[in-house]
């Protein structure tokens, strides 16, 4: 079963605007990761946030994690047309190091030039 | 660094034939490789976990006799879809976890293989 649930399922914005995607999960985690997937392509790892971290930045990306609410958000600032892709959160199923990632359903982001 | 390749990128086959997909870690050794399936407009679903030199661990509902996984070396895992049927048409993605990178549980994903069964 899916661990992560992203919302919104689809998001359409204008270039330059910020895009916020949310992810909720059900069980305890060691970390949560965000991935990007261009249509018909493989996944690109964006950022990992550990369970003892609350916020993390990487370039135009900002990720927050609230373990009490079992939720995370991914913010892309000053979006570009090239950011158009699907974004997935993923958690480690067993909360350990086995590596079994469970992916959310994803948010399809469309950035219009 | 940390590049994972898949071959082929696309394959079209007739119903009843078998198809082999290769997943290679090009510049690192991977003790564990994972195989995922992704249907159109859906998320990735883990099919099996493959550890080098041992039998793969399959997720519930995934037929191990239909999806044969071999992880013979630290840089290669193969997925063979046996007696493929149209419902097996999907996007198959592998990932590899590096030996030296235990912290963070980082996986590196291949570009995927689009399988179409006619």
Short mmCIF file of C-alpha atoms in Angstrom, two decimals:
data_model
loop_
_atom_site.label_atom_id
_atom_site.label_comp_id
_atom_site.label_asym_id
_atom_site.label_seq_id
_atom_site.Cartn_x
_atom_site.Cartn_y
_atom_site.Cartn_z
CA UNK A 1 0.00 0.00 0.00
CA UNK A 2 1.11 3.55 -0.55
CA UNK A 3 2.78 5.17 2.41
CA UNK A 4 2.95 8.67 1.07
CA UNK A 5 0.09 10.70 -0.20
CA UNK A 6 0.82 13.90 -2.03
CA UNK A 7 -1.45 16.79 -2.60
CA UNK A 8 -2.36 18.39 -4.78
CA UNK A 9 -2.39 15.69 -7.44
CA UNK A 10 -1.88 18.34 -10.08
CA UNK A 11 -0.65 21.91 -9.86
CA UNK A 12 -0.48 24.48 -12.63
CA UNK A 13 1.33 27.78 -12.06
CA UNK A 14 2.99 30.59 -13.97
CA UNK A 15 6.73 30.87 -14.30
CA UNK A 16 8.16 32.83 -11.40
CA UNK A 17 5.55 31.72 -8.91
CA UNK A 18 6.24 29.41 -6.01
CA UNK A 19 4.98 25.83 -6.01
CA UNK A 20 4.15 23.98 -2.81
CA UNK A 21 3.51 20.27 -2.67
CA UNK A 22 2.57 18.31 0.40
CA UNK A 23 3.09 14.73 1.44
CA UNK A 24 1.60 12.74 4.29
CA UNK A 25 2.68 9.36 5.53
CA UNK A 26 1.44 6.80 7.99
CA UNK A 27 4.23 5.09 9.88
CA UNK A 28 7.42 6.07 11.65
CA UNK A 29 10.30 6.98 9.38
CA UNK A 30 14.03 7.49 9.49
CA UNK A 31 13.95 9.93 6.63
CA UNK A 32 11.82 11.24 3.83
CA UNK A 33 12.98 11.90 0.31
CA UNK A 34 11.65 13.89 -2.60
CA UNK A 35 12.15 12.84 -6.19
CA UNK A 36 11.40 14.37 -9.53
CA UNK A 37 10.35 12.52 -12.66
CA UNK A 38 10.09 13.98 -16.09
CA UNK A 39 7.47 12.35 -18.28
CA UNK A 40 8.53 8.84 -19.26
CA UNK A 41 11.89 9.12 -17.58
CA UNK A 42 13.61 7.83 -14.46
CA UNK A 43 13.68 9.48 -11.08
CA UNK A 44 16.03 12.18 -9.96
CA UNK A 45 16.76 12.48 -6.28
CA UNK A 46 16.14 16.02 -5.06
CA UNK A 47 16.57 16.11 -1.33
CA UNK A 48 16.53 13.94 1.77
CA UNK A 49 15.41 15.12 5.18
CA UNK A 50 16.03 13.08 8.28
CA UNK A 51 13.45 12.53 10.96
CA UNK A 52 15.35 14.76 13.39
CA UNK A 53 15.41 17.66 10.93
CA UNK A 54 12.62 20.15 10.50
CA UNK A 55 13.71 22.05 7.43
CA UNK A 56 16.26 21.71 4.69
CA UNK A 57 17.24 23.84 1.73
CA UNK A 58 18.85 23.05 -1.57
CA UNK A 59 19.00 25.83 -4.11
CA UNK A 60 15.42 26.81 -4.91
CA UNK A 61 14.07 23.86 -2.98
CA UNK A 62 12.89 24.01 0.58
CA UNK A 63 11.63 20.93 2.38
CA UNK A 64 9.95 20.82 5.76
CA UNK A 65 9.14 17.82 7.90
CA UNK A 66 6.65 17.62 10.73
CA UNK A 67 6.92 14.19 12.32
CA UNK A 68 4.11 14.94 14.77
CA UNK A 69 1.75 15.42 11.85
CA UNK A 70 3.52 12.87 9.67
CA UNK A 71 3.74 15.33 6.84
CA UNK A 72 6.28 17.04 4.65
CA UNK A 73 6.19 19.84 2.15
CA UNK A 74 8.32 20.69 -0.86
CA UNK A 75 8.52 24.30 -1.91
CA UNK A 76 10.01 25.31 -5.23
CA UNK A 77 10.63 29.03 -5.36
CA UNK A 78 10.74 31.17 -8.50
CA UNK A 79 9.58 28.29 -10.64
CA UNK A 80 10.74 27.80 -14.20
CA UNK A 81 9.18 26.03 -17.14
CA UNK A 82 11.92 23.41 -16.78
CA UNK A 83 10.52 22.50 -13.36
CA UNK A 84 7.53 20.92 -15.09
CA UNK A 85 7.55 17.31 -13.92
CA UNK A 86 5.98 14.95 -11.44
CA UNK A 87 7.23 15.11 -7.87
CA UNK A 88 7.12 12.18 -5.48
CA UNK A 89 7.85 11.81 -1.82
CA UNK A 90 9.23 8.51 -0.58
CA UNK A 91 9.69 7.04 2.85
CA UNK A 92 11.61 4.08 4.13
CA UNK A 93 8.94 1.49 4.80
CA UNK A 94 10.39 -0.19 7.83
CA UNK A 95 11.95 2.85 9.40
CA UNK A 96 15.28 1.12 9.13
CA UNK A 97 18.05 0.77 6.62
CA UNK A 98 16.62 -1.91 4.39
CA UNK A 99 15.99 0.58 1.65
CA UNK A 100 12.46 -0.39 0.78
CA UNK A 101 11.09 2.93 -0.34
CA UNK A 102 7.40 3.57 -0.54
CA UNK A 103 6.40 6.28 -2.93
CA UNK A 104 3.46 8.59 -2.77
CA UNK A 105 1.13 9.10 -5.69
CA UNK A 106 2.91 12.21 -6.81
CA UNK A 107 2.07 15.75 -7.77
CA UNK A 108 2.15 16.68 -11.41
CA UNK A 109 3.51 20.21 -11.66
CA UNK A 110 3.04 22.27 -14.78
CA UNK A 111 4.86 25.60 -15.00
CA UNK A 112 3.65 27.80 -17.81
CA UNK A 113 6.10 30.22 -19.40
CA UNK B 1 29.13 9.59 -10.14
CA UNK B 2 26.41 7.17 -8.98
CA UNK B 3 24.98 6.44 -12.41
CA UNK B 4 22.56 3.60 -13.04
CA UNK B 5 21.74 2.45 -16.54
CA UNK B 6 19.00 0.25 -17.89
CA UNK B 7 18.85 -1.66 -21.11
CA UNK B 8 16.83 -1.64 -23.20
CA UNK B 9 15.09 1.69 -22.80
CA UNK B 10 12.11 0.50 -24.82
CA UNK B 11 10.97 -2.94 -25.86
CA UNK B 12 7.97 -4.18 -27.76
CA UNK B 13 7.25 -7.86 -27.73
CA UNK B 14 4.55 -10.33 -28.64
CA UNK B 15 2.38 -11.92 -26.02
CA UNK B 16 3.91 -15.11 -24.66
CA UNK B 17 7.54 -14.14 -25.16
CA UNK B 18 10.07 -13.38 -22.45
CA UNK B 19 11.87 -10.10 -22.04
CA UNK B 20 15.05 -9.42 -20.08
CA UNK B 21 15.82 -6.00 -18.66
CA UNK B 22 19.28 -5.17 -17.36
CA UNK B 23 20.12 -2.74 -14.59
CA UNK B 24 23.73 -1.71 -14.13
CA UNK B 25 25.48 0.49 -11.63
CA UNK B 26 28.19 2.09 -13.74
CA UNK B 27 30.54 3.66 -11.25
CA UNK B 28 29.78 2.09 -7.91
CA UNK B 29 29.10 -1.27 -6.37
CA UNK B 30 25.56 -2.00 -5.29
CA UNK B 31 24.79 -4.72 -2.78
CA UNK B 32 21.11 -4.08 -3.19
CA UNK B 33 19.05 -3.30 -6.23
CA UNK B 34 15.35 -2.65 -6.35
CA UNK B 35 12.84 -3.18 -9.13
CA UNK B 36 9.78 -0.97 -9.45
CA UNK B 37 6.85 -0.91 -11.82
CA UNK B 38 4.99 2.21 -12.77
CA UNK B 39 1.69 2.23 -14.63
CA UNK B 40 0.67 5.33 -16.59
CA UNK B 41 -0.03 8.34 -14.40
CA UNK B 42 0.59 6.31 -11.28
CA UNK B 43 3.33 6.07 -8.72
CA UNK B 44 6.14 3.57 -8.45
CA UNK B 45 5.32 0.24 -6.88
CA UNK B 46 8.14 -1.84 -5.46
CA UNK B 47 8.20 -5.28 -7.03
CA UNK B 48 11.22 -6.88 -5.45
CA UNK B 49 14.46 -6.31 -3.61
CA UNK B 50 17.53 -7.95 -5.04
CA UNK B 51 20.63 -8.64 -2.99
CA UNK B 52 23.83 -9.70 -4.69
CA UNK B 53 24.39 -13.42 -4.50
CA UNK B 54 21.07 -14.27 -2.90
CA UNK B 55 17.47 -14.76 -3.88
CA UNK B 56 15.30 -11.74 -4.43
CA UNK B 57 12.60 -10.77 -1.99
CA UNK B 58 9.30 -10.20 -3.73
CA UNK B 59 6.52 -7.92 -2.61
CA UNK B 60 3.11 -9.33 -1.91
CA UNK B 61 1.18 -9.96 -5.09
CA UNK B 62 4.22 -10.11 -7.35
CA UNK B 63 4.70 -13.51 -8.96
CA UNK B 64 8.30 -14.60 -8.56
CA UNK B 65 8.00 -17.21 -11.30
CA UNK B 66 6.83 -14.59 -13.72
CA UNK B 67 9.29 -11.87 -12.81
CA UNK B 68 12.66 -13.58 -12.53
CA UNK B 69 15.36 -11.53 -10.88
CA UNK B 70 19.04 -12.32 -10.94
CA UNK B 71 21.66 -10.25 -9.13
CA UNK B 72 24.84 -12.06 -10.09
CA UNK B 73 27.32 -9.28 -9.45
CA UNK B 74 27.65 -6.04 -7.53
CA UNK B 75 26.99 -4.04 -10.66
CA UNK B 76 24.30 -5.99 -12.50
CA UNK B 77 20.78 -7.12 -11.81
CA UNK B 78 18.39 -8.48 -14.41
CA UNK B 79 14.61 -8.70 -14.49
CA UNK B 80 13.09 -11.22 -16.86
CA UNK B 81 9.39 -10.97 -17.59
CA UNK B 82 8.43 -14.48 -18.60
CA UNK B 83 5.50 -15.27 -20.87
CA UNK B 84 4.61 -11.62 -21.08
CA UNK B 85 1.01 -10.55 -21.48
CA UNK B 86 -0.48 -7.17 -22.42
CA UNK B 87 -1.24 -6.44 -18.77
CA UNK B 88 2.51 -6.59 -18.08
CA UNK B 89 2.96 -3.52 -20.24
CA UNK B 90 4.41 -0.91 -17.94
CA UNK B 91 7.41 1.25 -17.13
CA UNK B 92 9.99 -0.74 -15.18
CA UNK B 93 12.53 1.18 -13.13
CA UNK B 94 15.45 -0.16 -11.16
CA UNK B 95 17.44 1.50 -8.44
CA UNK B 96 20.70 0.65 -6.75
CA UNK B 97 22.00 1.34 -3.30
CA UNK B 98 25.73 1.83 -3.00
CA UNK B 99 27.80 -0.21 -0.59
CA UNK B 100 29.66 2.76 0.78
CA UNK B 101 26.64 4.94 1.29
CA UNK B 102 24.71 3.42 4.12
CA UNK B 103 23.61 6.56 5.87
CA UNK B 104 20.57 8.18 4.38
CA UNK B 105 19.52 5.09 2.55
CA UNK B 106 20.27 6.76 -0.77
CA UNK B 107 19.17 4.97 -3.90
CA UNK B 108 20.12 5.86 -7.44
CA UNK B 109 17.55 5.25 -10.12
CA UNK B 110 17.90 4.04 -13.65
CA UNK B 111 16.16 5.80 -16.56
CA UNK B 112 13.50 3.11 -16.84
CA UNK B 113 12.43 0.59 -19.47
CA UNK B 114 9.16 0.95 -21.31
CA UNK B 115 7.71 -2.51 -22.00
CA UNK B 116 4.84 -2.89 -24.43
CA UNK B 117 3.35 -6.33 -24.92
CA UNK B 118 1.19 -6.73 -28.00
#
